[in-house]
Amino acid sequence: MVDTSVNYVNRRVAELRRELNYHNHRYHVLDDPVISDYAFDRMLQELRQLETEHPELVTPDSPTHRIGGDPAEGFVQVEHRQTMLSLGNAFDPESLAAWHQRVKNLLDGADFAMTCELKIDGLAVSLIYENGVLAQGATRGNGYVGENVTQNLRTIRTIPLQLQGNPPPYLEVRGEVYMPVDSFSRLNEERRERGEPLFANPRNSGAGTIRQLDPKITASRNMQIWVYSLVDAGDFPTPANHWDTLEWLQSLGFRTNPHNRRCHTLEEVNAYYREWLERRHDLLYEADGVVIKVDRFNYQAALGIVGREPRWAIAYKFPAERAVTRLLDIGINVGRTGSLNPYALLEPVIVSGATVRHASLHNEEDIRRKDIRIGDWVTIERAGDVIPQVVGPLPDRRTGEEQEFRMPELCPECQTPVVKPEGEAMHRCPNPSCPAQFFELLKHFVSRGAMDIDGLGEQWCRILIDQQLVRSVADLYFMERAQLLELERMGDRLATKIMDNIEASKTRPLPRILFALGITHVGAEVADLLTQRYASIDQLYQASEEELTGIAGIGPKIAQSIYEYFQEADNLAVIEKLREAGVKLHHEIEIVNPSDLPWHGLSFVVTGALAAMTRREAETKIKALGGSATSAVTRKTSYLVAGESPGAKLDTAQRLGTRVLDETTFLRLLSEPPAALEMPGELL
Ligand code: IVH
């Protein structure tokens, strides 16, 4: 008789998970499977069966979740405990040598080892493990705040759900998620057959895949990861350099790139670069350069970070790739702000693995200066994920049939005479209700980073405008389902989806709606800044230009553009209509000016075990009072909060002369945060 006792089921589920995790790792990370796919699938099937029969045994780290769980509602934002950094660039051996020399000088002439890695052209993610279990995965976002994409990352087979060996209680690592080049080609092939828009390159399609609300889509696209840094392991003992750390991470089950190499001299680094410049197309993924990192962590700490770029690492980029093709015609695209942007229509050509049909031509002056003519053979260049550029013509190949280009005198969309403001390079259509401008605005308004109205793709935006269903973005909220259903090719399901998503978009957070309005120069980051200061669109409307310029990160150009936006009656009418529709134009919570908070400008490190709360809770409380919480003690740290068994951080603090708070003092300060904490010496 089959044993179905609780004990048996428990044991069998645990055993299957252990086995499946082990074989997943052998297959996907080590590339060295020891059982057949068939045997693997059988085990997975058995586990799935047991989980269906005993739902109480389902855990978030079960290997069955690889297949993709339920679609997420939308992505929740997460604040990174440590900023996700970017890298400075070198483009030639001289600037690399200059970086190397600068590092050497800063290290008082010491010799230093470096780890060289491939720079993967994908999407940076942060992975947090609690007690060895994947607890959170997030995108980079703006470096400070990203999106929680845990459900999607769980479907990536090379991301361990459960770590092996002896993992620390808390661990954050970062790495690059990417779509292999062959999966990218296959995906685009399928999209072409279905008549869907194509992805420009594996990077874009990878990013699009991770930001899919339905994890099943992520699961179906063969995404991969290379893990390239350890960010935080709490007080857990970890290696003293990056190279050994990568090895340690590998032993925990992470996939680290086998092409990484430890180098000791600049010559070795150059050799590594040249080797990969040559071999990069042999890789199954796109690499756009190499990353060089000073190996020892104490050196990294001494070198520090400037802005968002660590001095201890640099990206040595591969040169852009070029190709020659025919310039068939020059088209004009009217942008969101009315600028007339010329672009090249090319005879399709493959450049570093992607088919290029269009390229940017900047403006009329640039076309004239480079003497680019329609019909010319031109050199085009593609670097990483940027839009390909036309470098210049090959005049020797001219036949005499080529045509010079002239900017149109009338807007190609609305026939309004074009203007070219004094001192500006761009021609503009001055008509604010130009359908092309509005088309761009509507596309922007419904896009992912803005109101995220999924289902309203580019084609539908065009149709809604042509059918005069919307004349302003606010009209979306007054559209009726029946009107949608009258449109050709609009099905019942899509109409429902669009209506639901329009409804859901009414409660997007304030920065999103502000960004969605499409105010010139107000991108996502500026919108974030503004909404840290203003609690509603109405408050922003009342701000003077001077007041806006006073905000860190807002220059006079941005301030002027915001001010002018609110002077336009048409814009105010749109805002009123959005309000009438019930679109949220304010924060849910009251906000305070960060510099008014008592601990503004102070940075804390919490270490050891606190009796009253977890370290995370302590950090949340610090942040609520305006302080920042980081994990490494440096000269900039204002206080170390030391609980039970504080470990090495206490030694560092004592060496650097950082002030140390014991738990009792910390709790006292929390309960009555004195405004005078800036002069802490006297308080203690
Ligand atoms: S290290 C210092 N290593 O490049 C910490 N980054 O321009 C910064 N990237 O956002 C990251 N491969 O997405 C590092 N082997 C690698 C990388 C890598 C790709 C990306 C990463 C980062 C960007 C920085």
PDB file of N, CA and C in Angstrom, residues 433-463:
ATOM      1  N   SER A 433      -1.639  71.294 -30.825  1.00  0.00           N
ATOM      2  CA  SER A 433      -2.550  70.162 -31.016  1.00  0.00           C
ATOM      3  C   SER A 433      -2.223  69.351 -32.262  1.00  0.00           C
ATOM      4  N   CYS A 434      -0.971  69.437 -32.694  1.00  0.00           N
ATOM      5  CA  CYS A 434      -0.505  68.610 -33.807  1.00  0.00           C
ATOM      6  C   CYS A 434      -0.730  67.139 -33.461  1.00  0.00           C
ATOM      7  N   PRO A 435      -1.417  66.391 -34.319  1.00  0.00           N
ATOM      8  CA  PRO A 435      -1.722  64.996 -33.973  1.00  0.00           C
ATOM      9  C   PRO A 435      -0.474  64.160 -33.722  1.00  0.00           C
ATOM     10  N   ALA A 436       0.645  64.499 -34.388  1.00  0.00           N
ATOM     11  CA  ALA A 436       1.856  63.702 -34.191  1.00  0.00           C
ATOM     12  C   ALA A 436       2.392  63.911 -32.773  1.00  0.00           C
ATOM     13  N   GLN A 437       2.350  65.156 -32.332  1.00  0.00           N
ATOM     14  CA  GLN A 437       2.812  65.425 -30.973  1.00  0.00           C
ATOM     15  C   GLN A 437       1.918  64.702 -29.986  1.00  0.00           C
ATOM     16  N   PHE A 438       0.623  64.783 -30.274  1.00  0.00           N
ATOM     17  CA  PHE A 438      -0.300  64.155 -29.345  1.00  0.00           C
ATOM     18  C   PHE A 438      -0.143  62.633 -29.359  1.00  0.00           C
ATOM     19  N   PHE A 439       0.127  62.086 -30.526  1.00  0.00           N
ATOM     20  CA  PHE A 439       0.357  60.639 -30.636  1.00  0.00           C
ATOM     21  C   PHE A 439       1.537  60.233 -29.746  1.00  0.00           C
ATOM     22  N   GLU A 440       2.631  61.001 -29.834  1.00  0.00           N
ATOM     23  CA  GLU A 440       3.806  60.690 -29.009  1.00  0.00           C
ATOM     24  C   GLU A 440       3.463  60.815 -27.531  1.00  0.00           C
ATOM     25  N   LEU A 441       2.692  61.867 -27.195  1.00  0.00           N
ATOM     26  CA  LEU A 441       2.330  62.072 -25.795  1.00  0.00           C
ATOM     27  C   LEU A 441       1.459  60.920 -25.289  1.00  0.00           C
ATOM     28  N   LEU A 442       0.500  60.513 -26.111  1.00  0.00           N
ATOM     29  CA  LEU A 442      -0.397  59.436 -25.692  1.00  0.00           C
ATOM     30  C   LEU A 442       0.384  58.128 -25.494  1.00  0.00           C
ATOM     31  N   LYS A 443       1.298  57.850 -26.419  1.00  0.00           N
ATOM     32  CA  LYS A 443       2.127  56.631 -26.288  1.00  0.00           C
ATOM     33  C   LYS A 443       2.910  56.689 -24.982  1.00  0.00           C
ATOM     34  N   HIS A 444       3.447  57.875 -24.703  1.00  0.00           N
ATOM     35  CA  HIS A 444       4.225  58.058 -23.488  1.00  0.00           C
ATOM     36  C   HIS A 444       3.331  57.899 -22.252  1.00  0.00           C
ATOM     37  N   PHE A 445       2.156  58.482 -22.290  1.00  0.00           N
ATOM     38  CA  PHE A 445       1.242  58.467 -21.153  1.00  0.00           C
ATOM     39  C   PHE A 445       0.880  57.036 -20.748  1.00  0.00           C
ATOM     40  N   VAL A 446       0.613  56.183 -21.761  1.00  0.00           N
ATOM     41  CA  VAL A 446       0.160  54.820 -21.439  1.00  0.00           C
ATOM     42  C   VAL A 446       1.327  53.852 -21.210  1.00  0.00           C
ATOM     43  N   SER A 447       2.582  54.327 -21.406  1.00  0.00           N
ATOM     44  CA  SER A 447       3.718  53.404 -21.390  1.00  0.00           C
ATOM     45  C   SER A 447       3.984  52.861 -19.987  1.00  0.00           C
ATOM     46  N   ARG A 448       4.816  51.833 -19.931  1.00  0.00           N
ATOM     47  CA  ARG A 448       5.088  51.129 -18.672  1.00  0.00           C
ATOM     48  C   ARG A 448       5.535  52.030 -17.533  1.00  0.00           C
ATOM     49  N   GLY A 449       6.527  52.877 -17.797  1.00  0.00           N
ATOM     50  CA  GLY A 449       7.070  53.698 -16.713  1.00  0.00           C
ATOM     51  C   GLY A 449       6.110  54.799 -16.307  1.00  0.00           C
ATOM     52  N   ALA A 450       5.088  55.060 -17.141  1.00  0.00           N
ATOM     53  CA  ALA A 450       4.146  56.137 -16.829  1.00  0.00           C
ATOM     54  C   ALA A 450       2.864  55.518 -16.257  1.00  0.00           C
ATOM     55  N   MET A 451       1.721  55.635 -16.951  1.00  0.00           N
ATOM     56  CA  MET A 451       0.479  55.123 -16.361  1.00  0.00           C
ATOM     57  C   MET A 451       0.298  53.619 -16.564  1.00  0.00           C
ATOM     58  N   ASP A 452       1.153  53.027 -17.347  1.00  0.00           N
ATOM     59  CA  ASP A 452       1.175  51.581 -17.509  1.00  0.00           C
ATOM     60  C   ASP A 452      -0.205  51.015 -17.882  1.00  0.00           C
ATOM     61  N   ILE A 453      -0.754  51.483 -18.985  1.00  0.00           N
ATOM     62  CA  ILE A 453      -2.045  50.969 -19.442  1.00  0.00           C
ATOM     63  C   ILE A 453      -1.767  49.898 -20.487  1.00  0.00           C
ATOM     64  N   ASP A 454      -1.581  48.692 -19.997  1.00  0.00           N
ATOM     65  CA  ASP A 454      -1.215  47.576 -20.853  1.00  0.00           C
ATOM     66  C   ASP A 454      -2.392  47.273 -21.792  1.00  0.00           C
ATOM     67  N   GLY A 455      -2.069  46.903 -23.016  1.00  0.00           N
ATOM     68  CA  GLY A 455      -3.132  46.605 -23.991  1.00  0.00           C
ATOM     69  C   GLY A 455      -3.314  47.742 -24.990  1.00  0.00           C
ATOM     70  N   LEU A 456      -3.005  48.965 -24.555  1.00  0.00           N
ATOM     71  CA  LEU A 456      -3.111  50.108 -25.469  1.00  0.00           C
ATOM     72  C   LEU A 456      -1.779  50.319 -26.168  1.00  0.00           C
ATOM     73  N   GLY A 457      -1.483  49.465 -27.124  1.00  0.00           N
ATOM     74  CA  GLY A 457      -0.215  49.576 -27.843  1.00  0.00           C
ATOM     75  C   GLY A 457      -0.246  50.746 -28.806  1.00  0.00           C
ATOM     76  N   GLU A 458       0.912  50.884 -29.479  1.00  0.00           N
ATOM     77  CA  GLU A 458       1.088  51.982 -30.419  1.00  0.00           C
ATOM     78  C   GLU A 458      -0.055  52.062 -31.445  1.00  0.00           C
ATOM     79  N   GLN A 459      -0.405  50.900 -32.025  1.00  0.00           N
ATOM     80  CA  GLN A 459      -1.430  50.911 -33.072  1.00  0.00           C
ATOM     81  C   GLN A 459      -2.769  51.414 -32.541  1.00  0.00           C
ATOM     82  N   TRP A 460      -3.095  50.974 -31.321  1.00  0.00           N
ATOM     83  CA  TRP A 460      -4.383  51.405 -30.760  1.00  0.00           C
ATOM     84  C   TRP A 460      -4.367  52.891 -30.443  1.00  0.00           C
ATOM     85  N   CYS A 461      -3.231  53.410 -29.993  1.00  0.00           N
ATOM     86  CA  CYS A 461      -3.134  54.855 -29.730  1.00  0.00           C
ATOM     87  C   CYS A 461      -3.466  55.602 -31.017  1.00  0.00           C
ATOM     88  N   ARG A 462      -2.865  55.130 -32.097  1.00  0.00           N
ATOM     89  CA  ARG A 462      -3.078  55.752 -33.401  1.00  0.00           C
ATOM     90  C   ARG A 462      -4.569  55.721 -33.767  1.00  0.00           C
ATOM     91  N   ILE A 463      -5.190  54.559 -33.559  1.00  0.00           N
ATOM     92  CA  ILE A 463      -6.604  54.408 -33.933  1.00  0.00           C
ATOM     93  C   ILE A 463      -7.509  55.303 -33.068  1.00  0.00           C
TER      94      ILE A 463
END
